[in-house]
Short mmCIF file of C-alpha atoms in Angstrom, two decimals:
data_model
loop_
_atom_site.label_atom_id
_atom_site.label_comp_id
_atom_site.label_asym_id
_atom_site.label_seq_id
_atom_site.Cartn_x
_atom_site.Cartn_y
_atom_site.Cartn_z
CA MET A 594 22.61 -3.16 9.93
CA LYS A 595 21.90 -1.21 6.88
CA SER A 596 18.63 -0.15 6.74
CA ILE A 597 16.95 0.72 3.23
CA ALA A 598 14.11 3.34 2.36
CA VAL A 599 12.29 2.35 -1.32
CA PHE A 600 11.62 6.31 -1.63
CA ASN A 601 9.81 8.64 -5.26
CA ASN A 602 8.17 11.80 -4.98
CA LYS A 603 6.32 10.13 -7.88
CA GLY A 604 3.36 7.36 -6.72
CA GLY A 605 1.94 5.09 -9.26
CA VAL A 606 5.63 3.72 -9.48
CA GLY A 607 5.67 0.40 -8.40
CA LYS A 608 7.39 1.25 -4.84
CA THR A 609 5.06 -1.07 -2.78
CA THR A 610 4.92 -4.55 -5.21
CA LEU A 611 9.52 -3.66 -5.43
CA THR A 612 9.72 -2.91 -2.01
CA TYR A 613 7.65 -6.97 -0.89
CA HIS A 614 9.20 -8.56 -3.65
CA LEU A 615 12.77 -7.45 -2.61
CA GLY A 616 12.46 -8.05 1.55
CA TYR A 617 11.27 -11.54 0.08
CA ALA A 618 14.41 -11.29 -2.45
CA LEU A 619 17.31 -10.49 0.13
CA ALA A 620 15.43 -13.26 3.02
CA GLU A 621 15.79 -16.35 0.20
CA LEU A 622 19.04 -15.19 -0.40
CA GLY A 623 20.12 -15.89 3.22
CA TYR A 624 19.06 -12.47 4.92
CA LYS A 625 17.11 -11.51 7.85
CA THR A 626 14.88 -8.74 6.91
CA LEU A 627 12.53 -6.75 7.85
CA LEU A 628 10.17 -5.02 6.05
CA VAL A 629 9.11 -1.80 8.09
CA ASP A 630 5.58 0.45 6.39
CA LEU A 631 5.60 4.10 7.00
CA ASP A 632 2.99 4.37 4.41
CA PRO A 633 -0.35 5.74 5.99
CA GLN A 634 -2.34 3.46 3.30
CA SER A 635 -0.50 0.68 4.62
CA ASN A 636 -0.69 -1.59 0.47
CA LEU A 637 3.10 -3.25 2.23
CA THR A 638 0.88 -4.06 5.22
CA LEU A 639 -1.68 -6.07 2.59
CA PHE A 640 0.16 -8.23 1.80
CA GLY A 641 0.49 -9.93 4.52
CA LEU A 642 -2.26 -9.36 6.27
CA ASP A 643 -5.46 -9.55 4.98
CA PRO A 644 -8.21 -6.73 5.88
CA GLU A 645 -10.37 -8.31 8.52
CA GLN A 646 -6.78 -9.33 10.17
CA LEU A 647 -4.83 -5.40 9.73
CA HIS A 648 -8.64 -4.44 11.06
CA ASN A 649 -8.23 -6.49 14.64
CA ILE A 650 -5.11 -4.79 14.86
CA TRP A 651 -5.99 -1.97 14.64
CA GLN A 652 -8.61 -2.34 16.82
CA VAL A 653 -6.84 -3.91 19.56
CA GLU A 654 -4.27 -0.60 19.41
CA GLU A 655 -7.20 2.00 18.88
CA ALA A 656 -7.67 3.08 22.96
CA PHE A 657 -4.04 3.44 23.04
CA ILE A 658 -4.25 5.88 19.72
CA ASP A 659 -5.78 8.21 21.53
CA ASP A 660 -4.25 8.24 24.49
CA PHE A 661 -1.43 5.58 25.29
CA VAL A 662 -0.99 6.37 29.11
CA GLN A 663 -4.63 6.29 29.62
CA ALA A 664 -5.12 3.06 28.05
CA ARG A 665 -2.04 1.80 29.25
CA ASP A 666 -2.95 2.64 33.23
CA GLU A 667 -6.50 1.07 32.04
CA LYS A 668 -5.06 -2.04 31.11
CA PRO A 669 -4.18 -4.80 34.69
CA LEU A 670 -0.25 -5.36 34.13
CA SER A 671 -0.91 -8.36 32.56
CA GLU A 672 -2.82 -7.35 29.96
CA PHE A 673 -1.04 -4.22 28.81
CA GLU A 674 2.27 -6.35 28.40
CA ASN A 675 0.55 -8.88 25.87
CA ILE A 676 -0.99 -6.19 23.42
CA ALA A 677 2.42 -4.67 23.79
CA ARG A 678 4.47 -8.43 22.82
CA ASP A 679 1.98 -9.06 20.30
CA VAL A 680 1.92 -7.54 16.20
CA ARG A 681 1.84 -4.11 16.37
CA SER A 682 1.11 -1.31 14.38
CA ILE A 683 4.44 1.16 13.41
CA HIS A 684 2.02 3.76 14.93
CA PHE A 685 1.67 2.04 17.95
CA LEU A 686 5.60 1.80 18.23
CA LEU A 687 5.93 5.19 18.18
CA LYS A 688 3.34 6.61 19.65
CA PRO A 689 4.50 6.54 23.24
CA THR A 690 7.31 8.83 21.83
CA GLU A 691 4.41 10.71 20.20
CA ASP A 692 2.87 11.39 23.73
CA GLY A 693 6.24 12.50 25.36
CA THR A 694 5.64 8.80 27.52
CA ASP A 695 7.87 5.16 28.91
CA ILE A 696 8.24 2.91 26.40
CA PRO A 697 7.58 -0.21 26.65
CA LYS A 698 10.35 -2.34 28.06
CA THR A 699 8.60 -5.36 25.65
CA LEU A 700 9.63 -5.26 22.28
CA ALA A 701 6.02 -5.97 19.58
CA LYS A 702 7.14 -9.24 18.00
CA PRO A 703 7.26 -8.81 13.97
CA LEU A 704 4.17 -9.91 11.81
CA ASP A 705 6.37 -13.31 10.66
CA LEU A 706 5.49 -13.72 6.38
CA HIS A 707 8.64 -16.04 6.18
CA ASP A 708 11.78 -17.27 7.06
CA ASN A 709 14.04 -14.38 7.51
CA LEU A 710 11.35 -12.56 7.09
CA GLY A 711 8.73 -10.19 8.69
CA MET A 712 7.11 -7.19 8.72
CA ILE A 713 6.23 -4.06 11.06
CA PRO A 714 2.34 -3.05 10.09
CA GLY A 715 1.07 0.39 8.72
CA ARG A 716 -1.27 2.57 9.98
CA LEU A 717 -3.50 5.08 8.71
CA SER A 718 -2.93 7.53 11.93
CA ILE A 719 0.49 7.83 11.26
CA HIS A 720 0.41 11.66 10.45
CA THR A 721 -0.01 12.13 14.72
CA TYR A 722 3.24 11.20 14.76
CA GLU A 723 4.14 13.84 11.67
CA ASP A 724 2.40 16.40 13.00
CA LYS A 725 4.32 16.23 16.48
CA ILE A 726 8.16 15.67 14.72
CA ALA A 727 7.00 19.04 13.50
CA SER A 728 5.55 21.07 15.93
CA ARG A 729 9.30 19.71 18.17
CA TRP A 730 11.19 19.84 14.87
CA ASN A 731 12.39 23.19 16.72
CA ASP A 732 13.32 22.40 19.84
CA VAL A 733 15.80 19.40 18.45
CA TYR A 734 18.85 22.52 17.31
CA GLY A 735 18.17 23.42 21.35
CA GLY A 736 19.35 19.75 22.58
CA ASP A 737 15.47 18.49 24.15
CA PRO A 738 15.79 15.23 24.58
CA LEU A 739 11.97 14.69 23.96
CA ALA A 740 12.72 16.64 20.40
CA ILE A 741 15.47 14.60 19.56
CA ARG A 742 14.03 10.92 20.61
CA THR A 743 10.72 11.86 18.31
CA VAL A 744 13.22 12.43 15.62
CA THR A 745 15.61 9.56 15.90
CA GLN A 746 12.59 6.96 17.32
CA ILE A 747 12.56 5.32 14.36
CA ARG A 748 16.13 5.31 13.32
CA ASN A 749 16.72 3.69 16.70
CA PHE A 750 13.51 1.25 15.96
CA CYS A 751 15.21 -0.03 12.91
CA GLU A 752 18.09 -0.77 15.30
CA GLU A 753 16.51 -2.63 18.23
CA TYR A 754 14.63 -4.88 16.62
CA ALA A 755 17.88 -6.24 14.29
CA LYS A 756 19.79 -6.14 17.25
CA TYR A 757 16.82 -8.76 19.57
CA TYR A 758 16.23 -10.26 16.30
CA SER A 759 19.25 -10.31 14.61
CA TYR A 760 17.62 -8.92 10.66
CA ASP A 761 20.46 -8.62 8.67
CA TYR A 762 18.87 -5.57 6.39
CA VAL A 763 15.59 -3.47 7.85
CA VAL A 764 13.74 -1.90 4.54
CA ILE A 765 11.74 0.67 4.83
CA ASP A 766 7.92 1.66 2.09
CA THR A 767 6.95 5.11 2.56
CA SER A 768 4.45 7.50 0.76
CA PRO A 769 5.44 9.81 -1.72
CA SER A 770 5.37 12.86 0.18
CA LEU A 771 8.42 15.46 1.02
CA GLY A 772 7.15 16.13 4.04
CA ILE A 773 8.62 15.53 7.59
CA LEU A 774 7.92 12.36 8.52
CA ASN A 775 10.08 11.08 5.26
CA LYS A 776 12.96 13.64 6.21
CA VAL A 777 13.46 12.30 9.67
CA VAL A 778 12.76 8.52 7.43
CA ILE A 779 15.01 9.04 4.53
CA SER A 780 17.87 11.34 5.64
CA THR A 781 18.42 8.58 9.01
CA VAL A 782 18.58 5.64 6.92
CA ASP A 783 22.28 4.54 5.78
CA GLY A 784 20.93 4.37 1.70
CA PHE A 785 17.27 5.02 -0.57
CA LEU A 786 15.92 4.19 -4.08
CA ILE A 787 13.54 5.90 -6.29
CA PRO A 788 11.39 3.25 -8.52
CA CYS A 789 10.82 5.05 -11.86
CA MET A 790 8.68 4.70 -14.56
CA PRO A 791 10.15 6.20 -18.21
CA ASP A 792 8.12 9.58 -18.21
CA MET A 793 8.71 12.88 -17.52
CA PHE A 794 6.74 12.17 -13.87
CA SER A 795 9.50 11.06 -12.65
CA LEU A 796 11.98 12.94 -13.74
CA TYR A 797 10.32 15.97 -11.72
CA GLY A 798 10.34 13.46 -8.71
CA ILE A 799 14.19 12.70 -9.04
CA GLN A 800 14.66 16.78 -9.27
CA ASN A 801 12.43 17.42 -6.03
CA ILE A 802 13.48 14.05 -4.21
CA GLY A 803 17.20 16.27 -5.08
CA LYS A 804 16.01 19.94 -3.70
CA SER A 805 14.65 18.49 -0.85
CA LEU A 806 17.99 16.74 0.64
CA LYS A 807 20.02 19.38 -0.02
CA GLY A 808 17.56 21.15 3.05
CA TRP A 809 17.43 18.47 4.82
CA LYS A 810 21.46 17.72 5.09
CA ARG A 811 21.38 21.79 6.12
CA ASP A 812 19.01 21.45 8.44
CA PHE A 813 21.04 18.12 10.02
CA ASN A 814 24.21 19.12 9.16
CA THR A 815 22.91 22.64 11.51
CA ILE A 816 22.19 20.22 14.23
CA PHE A 817 25.51 18.36 14.25
CA THR A 818 27.79 21.26 14.77
CA LEU A 819 25.12 22.41 18.07
CA LEU A 820 24.48 18.81 20.29
CA SER A 821 26.71 17.61 22.35
CA ASP A 822 27.99 14.15 21.42
CA ALA A 823 26.87 12.37 24.31
CA LYS A 824 22.96 13.62 21.97
CA LEU A 825 24.17 13.04 18.48
CA SER A 826 25.07 9.20 19.44
CA HIS A 827 21.00 9.44 18.90
CA PHE A 828 21.56 10.14 15.67
CA PRO A 829 23.27 7.75 12.66
CA LYS A 830 27.02 8.82 11.90
CA ASN A 831 26.12 9.24 8.55
CA PHE A 832 23.63 11.06 5.92
CA VAL A 833 21.41 9.17 3.62
CA SER A 834 23.57 8.08 0.74
CA PHE A 835 21.78 7.27 -2.61
CA LEU A 836 21.85 3.39 -4.31
CA GLY A 837 20.78 4.30 -7.26
CA PHE A 838 17.65 4.00 -9.91
CA THR A 839 15.40 1.46 -11.22
CA ILE A 840 13.08 1.22 -13.75
CA PHE A 841 10.30 -0.53 -12.73
CA ASN A 842 7.03 -2.10 -14.50
CA ALA A 843 7.16 -0.21 -17.97
CA LYS A 844 5.89 -1.81 -20.99
CA LYS A 845 8.71 -4.01 -22.75
CA TYR A 846 8.89 -3.49 -26.43
CA THR A 847 11.23 -6.52 -28.09
CA GLY A 848 13.67 -4.85 -29.50
CA ALA A 849 13.03 -1.25 -29.94
CA SER A 850 15.55 -0.41 -27.83
CA GLU A 851 18.56 -1.01 -25.43
CA TRP A 852 16.35 -1.99 -22.55
CA ASP A 853 13.20 -3.59 -24.58
CA LEU A 854 11.21 -0.01 -23.77
CA SER A 855 9.68 1.54 -26.77
CA LYS A 856 11.51 5.19 -28.38
CA ALA A 857 9.41 7.49 -25.88
CA HIS A 858 9.88 5.67 -22.97
CA TYR A 859 13.90 5.20 -23.69
CA ASN A 860 13.81 8.65 -23.74
CA TYR A 861 12.46 9.41 -21.33
CA ALA A 862 14.48 6.48 -19.49
CA LYS A 863 18.40 8.08 -20.38
CA GLN A 864 17.41 10.86 -19.53
CA ILE A 865 17.34 9.96 -15.22
CA PRO A 866 20.63 9.69 -14.74
CA ALA A 867 21.69 13.22 -16.11
CA THR A 868 18.87 14.22 -14.22
CA ILE A 869 19.84 12.53 -11.05
CA ARG A 870 23.76 14.13 -11.67
CA LYS A 871 22.01 17.15 -11.34
CA TYR A 872 20.13 17.90 -8.85
CA ILE A 873 20.97 14.57 -6.64
CA ASP A 874 24.57 15.93 -5.22
CA LYS A 875 27.69 13.58 -5.48
CA ASP A 876 28.46 14.00 -1.16
CA HIS A 877 25.32 11.52 -1.77
CA ARG A 878 26.56 9.23 -4.12
CA LYS A 879 30.09 9.72 -4.20
CA HIS A 880 30.20 5.68 -3.16
CA LEU A 881 29.12 4.62 -6.80
CA THR A 882 30.54 3.95 -9.59
CA GLU A 883 29.38 6.26 -13.26
CA VAL A 884 29.10 2.14 -14.58
CA GLN A 885 26.34 1.72 -11.24
CA LEU A 886 25.32 5.75 -11.59
CA GLU A 887 24.21 5.07 -15.44
CA ARG A 888 22.92 1.88 -14.93
CA PRO A 889 19.52 0.40 -12.64
CA ILE A 890 19.67 -1.37 -10.19
CA GLY A 891 19.53 -5.21 -11.46
CA GLU A 892 19.83 -3.62 -15.33
CA MET A 893 15.96 -5.17 -16.91
CA ALA A 894 15.82 -8.23 -14.24
CA VAL A 895 12.52 -6.02 -12.84
CA MET A 896 12.12 -3.79 -15.60
CA HIS A 897 9.51 -4.59 -17.52
CA THR A 898 5.94 -4.84 -16.83
CA PHE A 899 4.13 -7.36 -14.94
CA SER A 900 1.04 -6.44 -15.56
CA THR A 901 -1.73 -7.69 -13.08
CA LEU A 902 0.56 -10.87 -11.56
CA PRO A 903 1.20 -8.15 -8.42
CA ASN A 904 -2.34 -8.17 -8.42
CA MET A 905 -2.35 -12.27 -7.81
CA ALA A 906 0.39 -11.55 -5.41
CA GLN A 907 -1.45 -9.26 -2.82
CA LYS A 908 -4.61 -11.35 -2.73
CA TYR A 909 -2.52 -14.74 -2.56
CA ARG A 910 -0.07 -12.59 -0.55
CA THR A 911 2.80 -14.42 -1.18
CA PRO A 912 5.45 -13.13 -3.66
CA MET A 913 4.39 -13.32 -7.24
CA TRP A 914 6.97 -16.53 -8.18
CA GLU A 915 4.73 -18.37 -4.99
CA VAL A 916 1.39 -18.07 -6.48
CA PRO A 917 0.93 -20.91 -8.83
CA SER A 918 2.07 -23.00 -5.19
CA CYS A 919 -0.80 -21.76 -3.34
CA GLU A 920 -3.29 -24.43 -2.33
CA ASN A 921 -6.35 -22.12 -2.03
CA LEU A 922 -6.37 -20.70 -5.74
CA GLU A 923 -9.75 -19.60 -6.09
CA THR A 924 -11.84 -20.93 -8.90
CA GLU A 925 -11.60 -18.66 -11.04
CA ASP A 926 -8.08 -17.70 -10.64
CA LYS A 927 -7.11 -21.26 -11.54
CA SER A 928 -6.62 -21.06 -14.70
CA THR A 929 -5.27 -17.44 -15.92
CA ILE A 930 -2.44 -18.10 -12.64
CA LEU A 931 -1.59 -22.21 -14.09
CA GLY A 932 -1.35 -20.97 -17.23
CA ASN A 933 1.19 -18.48 -16.67
CA SER A 934 2.83 -20.80 -14.52
CA GLN A 935 6.25 -20.38 -15.54
CA ARG A 936 5.50 -16.56 -16.62
CA PHE A 937 4.82 -15.80 -12.06
CA LYS A 938 7.99 -18.10 -11.94
CA SER A 939 10.16 -17.12 -13.89
CA THR A 940 10.04 -13.33 -11.49
CA GLN A 941 12.32 -14.80 -9.07
CA THR A 942 15.66 -14.84 -10.99
CA GLY A 943 14.62 -11.26 -11.81
CA PHE A 944 14.23 -10.49 -8.39
CA HIS A 945 17.11 -11.83 -6.99
CA ILE A 946 19.37 -10.60 -9.60
CA PHE A 947 18.02 -7.17 -8.83
CA ALA A 948 18.00 -8.00 -4.71
CA LYS A 949 21.44 -9.08 -5.46
CA ASP A 950 22.97 -5.37 -7.13
CA LEU A 951 21.56 -3.71 -4.27
CA LEU A 952 23.73 -5.35 -2.07
CA THR A 953 26.77 -4.81 -4.60
CA ARG A 954 25.77 -0.69 -4.27
CA LEU A 955 25.79 -0.91 0.16
CA GLU A 956 29.14 -2.53 0.45
CA GLN A 957 30.71 -0.06 -0.95
CA LEU A 958 28.99 2.20 1.17
CA GLU A 959 31.70 0.78 3.98
CA GLY A 960 34.45 2.36 2.01
CA ASN A 961 32.94 6.01 2.19
#
């Protein structure tokens, strides 16, 4: 199993749309893939569930999020086990660790999105787990078992699900925050990628990520020097690697530049590799060739604007290329969707190209 985080310190770069369609592309290429929604806004989850379905999941969990032990003990064992084995949010899974109690032996089933593709839904309340990471962080240096479990449990769940369901890849959607939840998520996955818009804000986002990575790695290096081998076994062997950037959903100007971007956008886009070299330490990207560092993942495959296509994908809870085939298209959408059927369907090729390039970069981690 390889774990991947999609992350940028700047919001509005299409991170969630990219994550969802990457998951579908990997699944269609034959790889069992699990999506995990660790953005409190839970927009990735809404690609798989309508608000009412999500509300029903959250409602069942409410008492457990307030006090896991009390809610568990008030239920007959059989009823609790039925709740625990059903589709549950990531916060429900993490709540026993947050409350310092035993994790249920039953692994909650993932939401089934498609052949080879599952999802662990998000939940707005995940911020309380982040608070617990912060309050226990210093205890990790002393080897406190609960503190170590709190910091490593997200990674541990990825590994458990991969083992039980034979997932090849786990793809995590994150918030734009540089807070301690993302510190733990990014630092303990195998690799992360940065979706960018060709603008000044994405350049600053890369700067912020690079500066944060230095501090995060310093903290984890300290942990690795202080803990015993037995306690270090809960952590991944290697600190996270940078997989590259992609320019996503930018406005297309055919023939205006090498990447069919406006002159202003192209100028910003061409600054991205230099910004990466300056702010993201070479140790995080040593597996990448110079060409890979210079070029977006998938080149121009997912670079240009999809206009309202992602909105339709989320509305019908299916990837863009499957929207024209939906049997439940609403009357007011039919003419627009069917009139642009080829445009919807053509997005599949681009995301497959993107996914294959990303896999190539992941495979290169093996030799480093």
